[in-house]
Structures are given as structure tokens and as C-alpha cells.
Amino acid sequence: MSEQRLAVIVLAAGSGTRMRSAKPKVMHELAGLPLLGHVLATATSLGAAHVVPVVRHQKELISKYISAYFPTAVIAEQDDVPGTGRAVECGLEALPADFDGAVIVTSGDVPLLDVPTLESLLGEHLAGGYAASILTAVVEDPTGYGRIIRSNDGKFIQIVEHRDADADQLEIAEVNAGVYVFDAANLRSALAKVGSHNAQGEKYLTDAAAELLHQGKRVQALAVADNWLVAGINDRVQLAEVAAELNYRICEAWQRAGVTIQDAGSTWIDVTVQLGEDVTLLAGTQLKGLTHISAGATVGPEVYMVDTQVAEGATVVKSHVTGSIIGAGASVGPFSFLRAGTELGADGKIGTFVETKNAKIGAGSKVPHLSYVGDATIGEQSNIGAGTIFANYDGVAKHSSTVGSHVRTGSHNVFVAPITIGDGAYTAAGTVVRRNVEAGDLAMNVAPQRNLADWVISKRPGTKAAEAAHKAKN
Ligand code: UD1
Ligand code: CA
């Protein structure tokens, strides 16, 4: 069928009270995207001519997200009339008046539903000339779901909501998954006939299916093969369950693509992350956002990484890394904090207990121990001594520092920005560098050392120190 004749309506107007959250349910995050983002990405991948999210509760916030990430979607607003049927009617109003194709209806809280499942439902719907096709699931615990009522010969009759069901109906394990394909014209006319005489006083979309049968139209209900695909999220327990299952599937897909994952149970990978062949992920690692790890790199154990690029063969151990670029063969950690704008060159090193921010550290350069590098550019093959602080803040404004290539700075230096250290320069241990250092110079400003002879023996008599000093001298 032509994509011009397909629309997808995504229901996202409900209040999601069971989340008990200030944030709208569909904006809760799952593997790096809001729930609604997963659904709209799937709808967009189907290539439908019209993608129509229906909003109401916290509509400004949700609409802002939709406009930013799915600008071709047409946002519809639900009015005061409650219920999924009314929500779909409002969605239909956003379509061109003469639209007469197929309408897929799904929910913003069913994030794992995928393109193949929708394509196959749509295919069966069109091939059989149905007015409505309903996706169902046979579940262990049908509590809360609409039950699928079938005739003795298995034909679909109607959907009865949990709160409207009698004792026999409550025993039925086949439930409405909340995913449908309708013929647009039939859907419009059926919804016009649906009332709200039910336990919740709402206009139910589910009643449109029974109405179509009543009008002599063809309606089918098809069970999905994999129940996870239609798992709906109503509360945070379900959110955590779906998150764990999705993460397991993401890990499995990467394992099949050549990534070693030591412990999928403690490794969390957003859907937006990219991994190369022979990447190794060790336990307790979270990879988020637009993180991209290239072939042969090892990340973990216990790395939290956001929006970061790691090049071939690099190693990152027990560190927190955001918005950074780590070069080929470079090494980071253990116990370092790389903040936005950190760029570590090939074979460079950011070692143990080091914090970096907006810091460009050239190829082969090292910041191995106990340092802060903020707003600095360091050339190639330089070594920054242990315990060095780039003092970038004068209390009012931030300033930058530049260190050349092949520089050796002593331990426990302070670089008071703005400052420039030339190529091949040295600085002595304990230097507070306040003036620029020319290429090849040695900078030192440490006061000369004085040793007061026998000070301990005369000023601290009777102490263990004095005793030890006395012994050493005699
Ligand atoms: C709905 C179905 C039920 C099905 C279940 C599957 C109806 C009447 N019932 O029940 O048969 O088993 O989904 O998960 O459709 N929404 C709106 N506007 C509204 C009400 C809801 O947009 O006025 C949206 C919600 O934001 C949500 C979706 O529709 O995304 C489903 O609503 P929800 O209240 O969760 O319906 P269920 O009670 O779960
Ligand atoms: Ca629901």
C-alpha cells in the first residue's frame, strides 16, 4: 500500500496517575529515550504519511519534545471528553478530511512495539479487507486489561474492559494489547456511534470494534507472538521490568554483532549508543546518549559514560565520562571524572583521580595522577606532574591555559590561568606558575629550603621523634 494512505495515531493524552510523578508518563525515560520517543520513532520508520500524537495532560511539555525530535508529526489535542475513543476522534480530526487509508492506533506507553509487528498486522488487515484488526496477547495475569470475547468458533465479538467484565469474562486470558489497524472511514462512522455507558463513563475506542461488527463489517483479533512487544507501562514497576527486558535485548543484539559483554545484568546500553566489533564491556558499565565506542576498545568495569566517543583500542576503567572524545589507544582511569569538552589524543593518558573539563590533551600526553585540568590545551608527548591544578577561575571569570609539546611539569604545580608554557619547557616540583614560561626554560619559584640543625632534639625533647633522631646521630 502507498505510504500516502497510512496514518498512525499515537495516544498520549492520559494523565498516567499510576506513575505518581510530576513528569508525564510518556516522558519517562527508557534506554535513553522517553517512552513516547520509542513509539514515535517506530511510527516514523513505518513511513506513514501522517503521524499524529494526541496530547492533553501536560501538553506543552510533551508537544515541545515532539516538535524538537519529530518535527513532521502533527500534534492533535484531546478535548474534555475522556476516553481512548475520544482521543482517536481528536486524532482523526488532524488528518486531511478526505483521508481514506488505513489508521494504525497505538499508545505512547507501549514502547517495545516494533515495525515488523505493525507491518504484519497492517498486511493481514489489508489482505483480508477488514474494517478493524486488533492485536491481542495471551497473558498470565490479565488484571486491568480489556478482555477479548470470542464466539465458540473463535470469531471476535467484542472487547470488555476489566471494570465492566463479569466473573466469567474476567477468567479470559486473551487481552486487548491496545494496538489496532482501522479503515479510516469506518473508524469515523463507528466512533460517532460509540457512547460512554460504562464503569468509567468514558468513550472507549474498544467499543468501535463491536460497533463495526454490528454494522456488518469484518473485524479480526490477532495474537502477538511475543508479549513483550505490547507490554504497556502504567507504573514504575512495569517501567523497570520493561527496561530490564529491553536492555537484555540490546545487549544480546550487540553480542551477536561482535561485542563482548561480561555481565548483561549490570551493563546498561541506550538504544542510541553505537559499538564497534571486538569492543569489550566489563561489568557495571552504563553507556548513554550518543556514545560511540570503536573497535577493540575496552570499557569498564564500572564506567558511566554519556555522549562520548572512544576510538579504537582505548581503555576506560572505573570512571565517569561525559561529552568527551578519547583517542585511539588512549587510557583513562581508574577513578577519573572527564567532563564536557575533554579531548584526549591517541595514546594519551588521563590516570587516577583526575578531573578534566574543556581540556584538549594531545597525542601521547599524560596527566597520570591526582590533578585538575580545566580550560586547558596541552600539546603532544607532554607529561603533567602528579597533583597539578590548572587554576582556571579567578573568582569572577574563567581563563585558559596552553601547554606546549614535550613539556615536563613537576609534581604539585599550580598553573594560574591565563598562562602559556612553551614547547620543551620544564617546571620544578611545587611551582606556582604565574608568568608565561618560554620554550625550553625551567620555571621555579619555590623558596630556598632551610634546615634548622637539631631543632627536634632541642625543641621536642622526650618525644619518640627526638629519641629516634638522637639514636640516628649516635
Ligand atoms: C486500554 C484499553 C484496554 C487495553 C489496554 C492495553 C480502552 C478503553 N481500553 O486500557 O482494552 O487492554 O489499553 O494497554 O481503550 N488515553 C488518551 N486519552 C484518554 C484516555 C487514554 O489519550 O482520554 C491514552 C493514554 O495516555 C494511554 C492510552 O490511551 O497512552 C491507553 O490509556 P489507558 O488509560 O492506559 O488505558 P487502559 O486502561 O490501559
Ligand atoms: Ca495502559
Coordinates of C-alpha atoms and ligand atoms in Angstrom, one line a residue:
M1 CA 0.0 0.0 0.0
S2 CA 1.1 3.5 -0.6
E3 CA 2.6 5.3 2.4
Q4 CA 0.3 8.2 1.4
R5 CA -2.6 6.1 2.6
L6 CA -1.3 5.2 6.1
A7 CA -1.7 7.3 9.2
V8 CA -0.5 6.4 12.7
I9 CA -2.3 7.9 15.7
V10 CA -0.4 7.7 19.0
L11 CA -2.4 8.1 22.2
A12 CA -0.6 10.2 24.8
A13 CA -3.3 12.3 26.4
G14 CA -3.9 10.3 29.6
S15 CA -2.7 11.6 32.9
G16 CA -0.7 8.5 33.9
T17 CA -1.7 8.8 37.5
R18 CA -0.3 5.4 38.4
M19 CA 3.3 6.7 37.8
R20 CA 2.8 9.1 40.8
S21 CA 5.0 11.6 39.0
A22 CA 5.3 15.3 38.3
K23 CA 6.6 14.2 34.9
P24 CA 4.1 13.0 32.3
K25 CA 4.2 9.2 31.9
V26 CA 5.2 9.2 28.3
M27 CA 8.2 11.4 29.1
H28 CA 9.7 8.8 31.5
E29 CA 13.0 7.5 30.1
L30 CA 13.6 4.1 28.8
A31 CA 17.1 3.2 27.3
G32 CA 17.8 6.8 26.6
L33 CA 14.5 8.0 25.0
P34 CA 11.2 9.0 26.5
L35 CA 8.6 6.3 26.2
L36 CA 6.9 8.4 23.6
G37 CA 10.2 8.7 21.6
H38 CA 10.3 4.9 21.2
V39 CA 6.8 4.9 19.8
L40 CA 7.2 7.9 17.5
A41 CA 10.5 6.5 16.2
T42 CA 8.7 3.3 15.3
A43 CA 5.7 5.2 13.7
T44 CA 8.2 7.3 11.7
S45 CA 10.1 4.2 10.5
L46 CA 6.9 2.8 9.1
G47 CA 6.9 5.7 6.6
A48 CA 3.3 6.7 7.3
A49 CA 2.2 9.9 5.6
H50 CA 0.7 11.2 8.8
V51 CA 2.0 10.6 12.4
V52 CA -0.5 12.1 14.9
P53 CA 0.3 12.1 18.6
V54 CA -2.7 13.0 20.7
V55 CA -1.9 15.0 23.8
R56 CA -3.8 16.7 26.7
H57 CA -2.3 16.2 30.1
Q58 CA 0.9 18.4 30.3
K59 CA 0.5 19.0 26.6
E60 CA 3.1 21.9 26.5
L61 CA 5.9 19.8 27.7
I62 CA 5.1 16.8 25.6
S63 CA 4.5 18.9 22.5
K64 CA 7.8 20.6 22.9
Y65 CA 9.6 17.3 22.9
I66 CA 7.6 16.1 19.8
S67 CA 8.3 19.3 17.9
A68 CA 12.0 19.1 18.6
Y69 CA 12.6 15.5 17.8
F70 CA 9.7 14.6 15.4
P71 CA 9.0 17.8 13.6
T72 CA 6.9 16.2 10.9
A73 CA 4.4 14.8 13.4
V74 CA 1.1 16.6 13.6
I75 CA 0.1 17.1 17.2
A76 CA -3.6 16.8 18.0
E77 CA -5.2 17.8 21.2
Q78 CA -7.9 15.9 23.0
D79 CA -10.9 17.9 24.4
D80 CA -12.8 17.5 27.7
V81 CA -14.4 14.2 26.6
P82 CA -12.5 11.4 28.3
G83 CA -11.5 8.0 26.8
T84 CA -9.4 6.3 24.2
G85 CA -12.3 6.6 21.7
R86 CA -12.5 10.3 22.0
A87 CA -8.7 10.6 21.8
V88 CA -8.7 8.8 18.5
E89 CA -11.6 11.0 17.2
C90 CA -9.4 14.1 18.0
G91 CA -6.5 12.4 16.2
L92 CA -8.7 11.8 13.1
E93 CA -9.6 15.5 13.0
A94 CA -6.0 16.3 12.5
L95 CA -5.9 14.2 9.3
P96 CA -6.9 15.6 5.9
A97 CA -10.7 15.5 5.7
D98 CA -10.6 13.2 2.6
F99 CA -8.1 10.8 4.1
D100 CA -9.5 7.3 3.5
G101 CA -6.5 5.0 4.1
A102 CA -5.5 2.8 7.0
V103 CA -5.1 4.1 10.5
I104 CA -2.8 2.4 13.0
V105 CA -3.7 3.3 16.6
T106 CA -1.1 2.7 19.3
S107 CA -0.2 4.2 22.7
G108 CA 2.7 6.3 23.9
D109 CA 3.1 3.9 26.8
V110 CA 3.7 0.8 24.7
P111 CA 7.4 1.4 23.9
L112 CA 8.6 -2.0 22.6
L113 CA 6.1 -2.4 19.8
D114 CA 8.2 -2.7 16.6
V115 CA 8.0 -2.1 12.9
P116 CA 7.7 -5.8 11.8
T117 CA 4.8 -6.4 14.1
L118 CA 2.9 -3.4 12.8
E119 CA 3.7 -4.2 9.2
S120 CA 2.4 -7.7 9.6
L121 CA -0.8 -6.5 11.3
L122 CA -1.3 -4.0 8.6
G123 CA -0.6 -6.6 5.9
E124 CA -3.2 -9.0 7.3
H125 CA -5.7 -6.2 7.7
L126 CA -5.4 -5.1 4.1
A127 CA -5.2 -8.6 2.6
G128 CA -8.4 -9.6 4.4
G129 CA -10.3 -6.5 3.6
Y130 CA -11.0 -5.8 7.3
A131 CA -12.6 -2.7 8.8
A132 CA -10.6 -3.3 12.0
S133 CA -7.8 -5.5 13.1
I134 CA -6.9 -5.8 16.8
L135 CA -3.6 -7.0 18.3
T136 CA -4.1 -9.2 21.3
A137 CA -1.9 -11.0 23.8
V138 CA -2.5 -14.2 25.9
V139 CA -1.1 -13.3 29.3
E140 CA -0.7 -15.0 32.7
D141 CA -2.3 -12.2 34.6
P142 CA -4.9 -10.3 32.6
T143 CA -5.8 -7.9 35.5
G144 CA -6.6 -4.4 34.3
Y145 CA -6.7 -5.2 30.6
G146 CA -9.7 -5.3 28.3
R147 CA -10.7 -9.0 27.6
I148 CA -11.1 -10.4 24.1
I149 CA -14.5 -12.0 23.8
R150 CA -14.8 -14.6 21.0
S151 CA -17.6 -16.9 19.8
N152 CA -17.4 -20.6 20.1
D153 CA -15.9 -20.9 16.7
G154 CA -13.2 -18.3 17.7
K155 CA -14.5 -15.3 15.9
F156 CA -14.0 -11.9 17.5
I157 CA -17.2 -10.5 19.2
Q158 CA -16.1 -7.6 21.4
I159 CA -13.7 -6.2 24.0
V160 CA -14.9 -5.9 27.6
E161 CA -12.9 -3.7 29.9
H162 CA -11.7 -5.2 33.2
R163 CA -14.0 -2.9 35.2
D164 CA -17.0 -3.8 33.0
A165 CA -16.4 -7.6 32.9
D166 CA -18.4 -10.3 34.7
A167 CA -16.9 -13.2 36.6
D168 CA -16.7 -15.5 33.5
Q169 CA -15.1 -12.7 31.3
L170 CA -12.5 -12.0 34.0
E171 CA -11.2 -15.6 33.5
I172 CA -10.3 -14.9 29.9
A173 CA -6.5 -14.7 29.4
E174 CA -6.5 -13.1 25.9
V175 CA -6.4 -9.3 26.3
N176 CA -6.5 -6.3 24.1
A177 CA -3.0 -5.1 23.5
G178 CA -4.2 -1.6 22.7
V179 CA -2.8 -1.7 19.1
Y180 CA -5.1 -1.6 16.2
V181 CA -5.5 -1.0 12.4
F182 CA -8.7 0.6 11.2
D183 CA -10.1 1.7 7.9
A184 CA -10.3 5.5 8.4
A185 CA -13.9 6.0 7.0
N186 CA -15.2 3.0 9.0
L187 CA -13.5 4.2 12.1
R188 CA -15.0 7.7 11.9
S189 CA -18.5 6.3 11.4
A190 CA -18.2 3.7 14.2
L191 CA -16.8 6.2 16.8
A192 CA -19.7 8.6 16.0
K193 CA -22.0 5.8 17.4
V194 CA -20.0 4.9 20.5
G195 CA -21.3 6.2 23.8
S196 CA -19.9 6.2 27.3
H197 CA -22.2 3.9 29.2
N198 CA -19.5 2.1 31.1
A199 CA -17.9 1.8 34.5
Q200 CA -15.5 4.7 33.8
G201 CA -18.0 6.9 31.9
E202 CA -15.5 7.2 29.1
K203 CA -15.8 6.9 25.3
Y204 CA -13.9 3.7 24.7
L205 CA -12.1 3.0 21.4
T206 CA -12.6 -0.7 22.1
D207 CA -16.4 -0.2 21.5
A208 CA -15.7 0.9 18.0
A209 CA -14.7 -2.7 17.1
A210 CA -18.0 -4.1 18.3
E211 CA -19.9 -1.3 16.6
L212 CA -18.2 -2.2 13.3
L213 CA -19.3 -5.8 13.6
H214 CA -22.8 -4.6 14.4
Q215 CA -22.7 -2.7 11.1
G216 CA -21.8 -6.0 9.3
K217 CA -18.1 -5.1 8.8
R218 CA -15.2 -7.5 9.1
V219 CA -13.2 -7.3 12.4
Q220 CA -10.3 -9.7 13.4
A221 CA -8.3 -10.1 16.5
L222 CA -4.7 -11.5 16.1
A223 CA -2.5 -12.6 19.0
V224 CA 1.1 -11.3 19.0
A225 CA 3.9 -13.8 19.1
D226 CA 6.0 -12.0 21.7
N227 CA 4.1 -10.4 24.6
W228 CA 6.9 -8.0 25.5
L229 CA 6.3 -6.1 22.2
V230 CA 2.9 -5.0 23.5
A231 CA 3.8 -4.5 27.2
G232 CA 2.1 -1.3 28.4
I233 CA 3.7 0.8 31.1
N234 CA 1.3 2.1 33.8
D235 CA 3.5 2.3 36.8
R236 CA 7.2 2.3 37.8
V237 CA 7.3 -1.4 38.5
Q238 CA 6.3 -2.1 34.9
L239 CA 8.8 0.6 33.7
A240 CA 11.7 -1.2 35.4
E241 CA 10.6 -4.6 34.1
V242 CA 10.4 -3.4 30.5
A243 CA 13.7 -1.5 30.9
A244 CA 15.4 -4.7 32.0
E245 CA 13.9 -6.7 29.2
L246 CA 14.8 -4.1 26.5
N247 CA 18.3 -3.8 27.9
Y248 CA 18.7 -7.6 27.8
R249 CA 17.7 -7.5 24.1
I250 CA 20.0 -4.6 23.3
C251 CA 22.9 -6.4 24.9
E252 CA 22.1 -9.6 23.0
A253 CA 22.0 -7.7 19.7
W254 CA 25.4 -6.2 20.4
Q255 CA 26.8 -9.6 21.5
R256 CA 25.6 -11.0 18.1
A257 CA 27.3 -8.1 16.4
G258 CA 30.7 -8.9 18.0
V259 CA 30.7 -7.1 21.3
T260 CA 31.9 -9.0 24.4
I261 CA 29.6 -8.1 27.4
Q262 CA 30.9 -9.7 30.6
D263 CA 27.6 -9.2 32.6
A264 CA 24.5 -8.0 30.7
G265 CA 22.7 -7.8 34.0
S266 CA 24.8 -4.9 35.2
T267 CA 25.6 -3.3 31.7
W268 CA 23.1 -0.7 30.5
I269 CA 23.2 0.5 26.9
D270 CA 20.9 3.1 25.5
V271 CA 19.3 2.5 22.1
T272 CA 21.2 5.5 20.8
V273 CA 24.7 4.0 21.5
Q274 CA 26.9 2.6 18.7
L275 CA 29.5 -0.1 19.3
G276 CA 32.2 -1.5 17.1
E277 CA 33.5 -5.0 16.7
D278 CA 35.6 -6.6 19.5
V279 CA 34.6 -3.9 21.9
T280 CA 34.7 -5.3 25.5
L281 CA 32.3 -4.1 28.1
L282 CA 33.1 -5.1 31.6
A283 CA 30.6 -5.3 34.5
G284 CA 28.8 -2.3 35.9
T285 CA 29.0 -0.1 32.8
Q286 CA 26.4 2.3 31.6
L287 CA 26.6 3.8 28.1
K288 CA 24.2 6.6 27.4
G289 CA 23.1 9.1 24.8
L290 CA 25.3 9.5 21.6
T291 CA 28.2 7.4 23.0
H292 CA 30.1 5.7 20.2
I293 CA 32.8 3.1 21.0
S294 CA 35.1 2.0 18.2
A295 CA 36.6 -1.5 17.5
G296 CA 38.8 -3.1 20.1
A297 CA 38.2 -0.6 22.9
T298 CA 37.6 -1.9 26.5
V299 CA 35.2 0.0 28.7
G300 CA 34.6 -1.0 32.4
P301 CA 34.4 -2.3 34.9
E302 CA 32.1 0.4 36.4
V303 CA 32.2 3.2 33.8
Y304 CA 29.3 5.7 33.5
M305 CA 29.6 7.3 30.0
V306 CA 27.4 9.9 28.3
D307 CA 27.7 11.3 24.8
T308 CA 31.3 10.2 24.4
Q309 CA 33.4 8.9 21.5
V310 CA 36.0 6.3 22.3
A311 CA 38.4 5.5 19.4
E312 CA 40.0 2.1 18.5
G313 CA 41.7 0.2 21.2
A314 CA 41.3 2.7 24.0
T315 CA 40.7 1.6 27.6
V316 CA 38.5 3.3 30.2
V317 CA 38.3 1.9 33.7
K318 CA 36.1 2.8 36.7
S319 CA 35.4 6.4 35.5
H320 CA 32.6 8.9 35.0
V321 CA 32.8 10.4 31.4
T322 CA 30.5 12.9 29.8
G323 CA 30.8 14.8 26.5
S324 CA 34.3 13.7 25.8
I325 CA 36.5 12.3 22.9
I326 CA 39.0 9.6 23.8
G327 CA 41.7 8.9 21.2
A328 CA 42.9 5.6 19.8
G329 CA 44.9 3.5 22.2
A330 CA 44.4 6.1 25.0
S331 CA 43.8 5.1 28.6
V332 CA 41.5 6.6 31.2
G333 CA 41.1 5.8 34.9
P334 CA 40.7 4.2 37.2
F335 CA 38.7 6.8 39.2
S336 CA 38.6 9.8 36.9
F337 CA 36.0 12.3 36.0
L338 CA 36.0 13.6 32.4
R339 CA 33.6 16.4 31.9
A340 CA 32.3 18.1 28.7
G341 CA 34.9 19.2 26.2
T342 CA 37.6 16.8 27.2
E343 CA 39.6 15.5 24.2
L344 CA 42.4 13.1 24.8
G345 CA 44.7 12.4 21.9
A346 CA 45.9 9.0 20.6
D347 CA 47.9 7.0 23.2
G348 CA 47.3 9.7 25.8
K349 CA 46.6 9.1 29.4
I350 CA 44.2 10.5 32.0
G351 CA 45.1 8.5 35.0
T352 CA 43.9 8.1 38.6
F353 CA 41.9 10.7 40.5
V354 CA 42.0 13.2 37.6
E355 CA 39.2 15.7 36.8
T356 CA 39.2 17.3 33.3
K357 CA 36.9 19.9 31.7
N358 CA 37.2 21.6 28.4
A359 CA 40.7 20.2 28.1
K360 CA 42.5 19.2 24.9
I361 CA 45.3 16.8 25.8
G362 CA 47.4 16.0 22.7
A363 CA 48.6 12.7 21.4
G364 CA 50.9 10.8 23.8
S365 CA 50.5 13.4 26.6
K366 CA 49.8 12.2 30.1
V367 CA 48.0 13.5 33.2
P368 CA 48.6 10.4 35.3
H369 CA 47.8 11.3 38.9
L370 CA 45.6 13.4 41.2
S371 CA 45.1 16.5 39.0
Y372 CA 42.5 19.0 37.8
V373 CA 42.8 20.2 34.2
G374 CA 40.2 22.8 33.3
D375 CA 40.1 25.1 30.2
A376 CA 43.5 23.9 29.0
T377 CA 45.2 22.9 25.8
I378 CA 48.2 20.6 26.1
G379 CA 50.4 19.7 23.1
E380 CA 51.8 16.3 22.3
Q381 CA 54.1 14.0 24.3
S382 CA 53.9 16.2 27.4
N383 CA 53.8 15.0 31.0
I384 CA 51.9 16.8 33.7
G385 CA 53.3 16.0 37.2
A386 CA 51.3 14.4 39.9
G387 CA 48.9 16.6 41.9
T388 CA 48.7 19.5 39.4
I389 CA 46.0 22.1 39.4
F390 CA 45.1 24.2 36.4
A391 CA 43.6 27.2 38.3
N392 CA 41.2 28.4 35.6
Y393 CA 38.9 30.6 37.8
D394 CA 39.9 33.9 39.4
G395 CA 36.7 34.2 41.3
V396 CA 34.9 36.1 38.6
A397 CA 35.8 34.7 35.2
K398 CA 37.3 31.5 33.7
H399 CA 40.6 31.7 31.9
S400 CA 42.5 29.3 29.6
S401 CA 46.0 27.8 29.8
T402 CA 48.2 26.5 27.0
V403 CA 51.0 23.9 27.5
G404 CA 53.2 23.1 24.5
S405 CA 54.6 19.7 23.3
H406 CA 57.3 17.7 25.1
V407 CA 56.8 19.7 28.3
R408 CA 57.7 18.2 31.7
T409 CA 55.9 19.8 34.6
G410 CA 56.9 19.0 38.1
S411 CA 54.7 17.5 40.8
H412 CA 52.3 19.7 42.7
N413 CA 52.2 22.6 40.3
V414 CA 49.6 25.3 40.0
F415 CA 49.1 26.9 36.6
V416 CA 47.4 30.2 37.3
A417 CA 45.4 31.0 34.1
P418 CA 45.7 32.7 31.7
I419 CA 49.1 31.2 31.1
T420 CA 51.3 29.7 28.4
I421 CA 54.1 27.2 28.8
G422 CA 56.3 26.8 25.7
D423 CA 57.4 23.6 23.9
G424 CA 60.0 21.5 25.7
A425 CA 59.8 23.7 28.9
Y426 CA 60.2 22.2 32.4
T427 CA 58.7 23.4 35.7
A428 CA 60.1 22.4 39.1
A429 CA 58.2 20.5 41.8
G430 CA 55.9 22.7 43.8
T431 CA 55.9 25.6 41.4
V432 CA 53.0 28.1 41.3
V433 CA 53.3 29.2 37.7
R434 CA 52.0 32.8 37.4
R435 CA 54.1 34.0 34.4
N436 CA 54.5 32.5 31.0
V437 CA 57.4 30.1 30.5
E438 CA 59.3 30.3 27.3
A439 CA 60.2 27.2 25.2
G440 CA 63.0 25.2 26.8
D441 CA 63.1 27.2 30.1
L442 CA 62.9 25.8 33.6
A443 CA 60.5 27.6 35.8
M444 CA 60.8 27.5 39.6
N445 CA 59.6 29.9 42.3
V446 CA 59.9 27.7 45.4
A447 CA 61.6 29.4 48.4
P448 CA 65.1 28.1 49.2
Q449 CA 65.0 25.3 51.8
R450 CA 66.4 25.9 55.3
N451 CA 67.2 23.0 57.6
L452 CA 67.4 24.1 61.3
A453 CA 70.1 21.8 62.8
D454 CA 68.9 19.6 65.8
W455 CA 65.6 21.5 66.1
V456 CA 63.7 18.4 67.1
I457 CA 66.2 17.3 69.7
S458 CA 66.3 20.7 71.3
K459 CA 62.6 21.8 70.9
R460 CA 60.8 18.5 71.3
P461 CA 62.8 16.7 73.9
G462 CA 61.4 13.4 75.2
T463 CA 59.3 12.7 72.1
K464 CA 59.7 9.5 70.0
A465 CA 60.9 11.7 67.2
A466 CA 63.7 13.2 69.3
E467 CA 64.6 9.8 70.6
A468 CA 64.8 8.4 67.0
A469 CA 66.9 11.4 65.9
H470 CA 69.2 11.0 68.8
K471 CA 69.7 7.3 68.0
A472 CA 70.4 8.0 64.4
K473 CA 73.1 10.5 65.3
N474 CA 74.9 8.3 67.8
Ligands
UD1_1 C1 -6.6 0.4 27.3 C2 -7.7 -0.4 26.6 C3 -7.7 -1.9 27.1 C4 -6.3 -2.5 26.8 C5 -5.2 -1.6 27.3 C6 -3.9 -2.1 26.8 C7 -9.6 1.1 26.2 C8 -10.9 1.6 26.7 N1 -9.0 0.2 26.9 O1 -6.9 0.3 28.7 O2 -8.7 -2.6 26.4 O3 -6.3 -3.8 27.3 O4 -5.4 -0.2 26.9 O5 -2.8 -1.4 27.4 O6 -9.1 1.6 25.2 N2 -5.5 8.0 26.5 C9 -5.8 9.1 25.9 N3 -6.9 9.8 26.2 C10 -7.8 9.3 27.2 C11 -7.5 8.1 27.8 C12 -6.4 7.4 27.5 O7 -5.0 9.6 25.1 O8 -8.8 10.0 27.4 C13 -4.3 7.3 26.2 C14 -3.4 7.1 27.4 O9 -2.5 8.2 27.5 C15 -2.6 5.8 27.0 C16 -3.6 5.1 26.2 O10 -4.6 6.0 25.7 O11 -1.5 6.1 26.3 C17 -4.3 3.9 26.9 O12 -5.0 4.5 28.1 P1 -5.0 3.8 29.5 O13 -5.8 4.7 30.4 O14 -3.7 3.3 29.9 O15 -6.0 2.6 29.1 P2 -6.1 1.2 29.8 O16 -6.9 1.3 30.9 O17 -4.7 0.7 30.0
CA2 CA -2.4 1.5 29.7

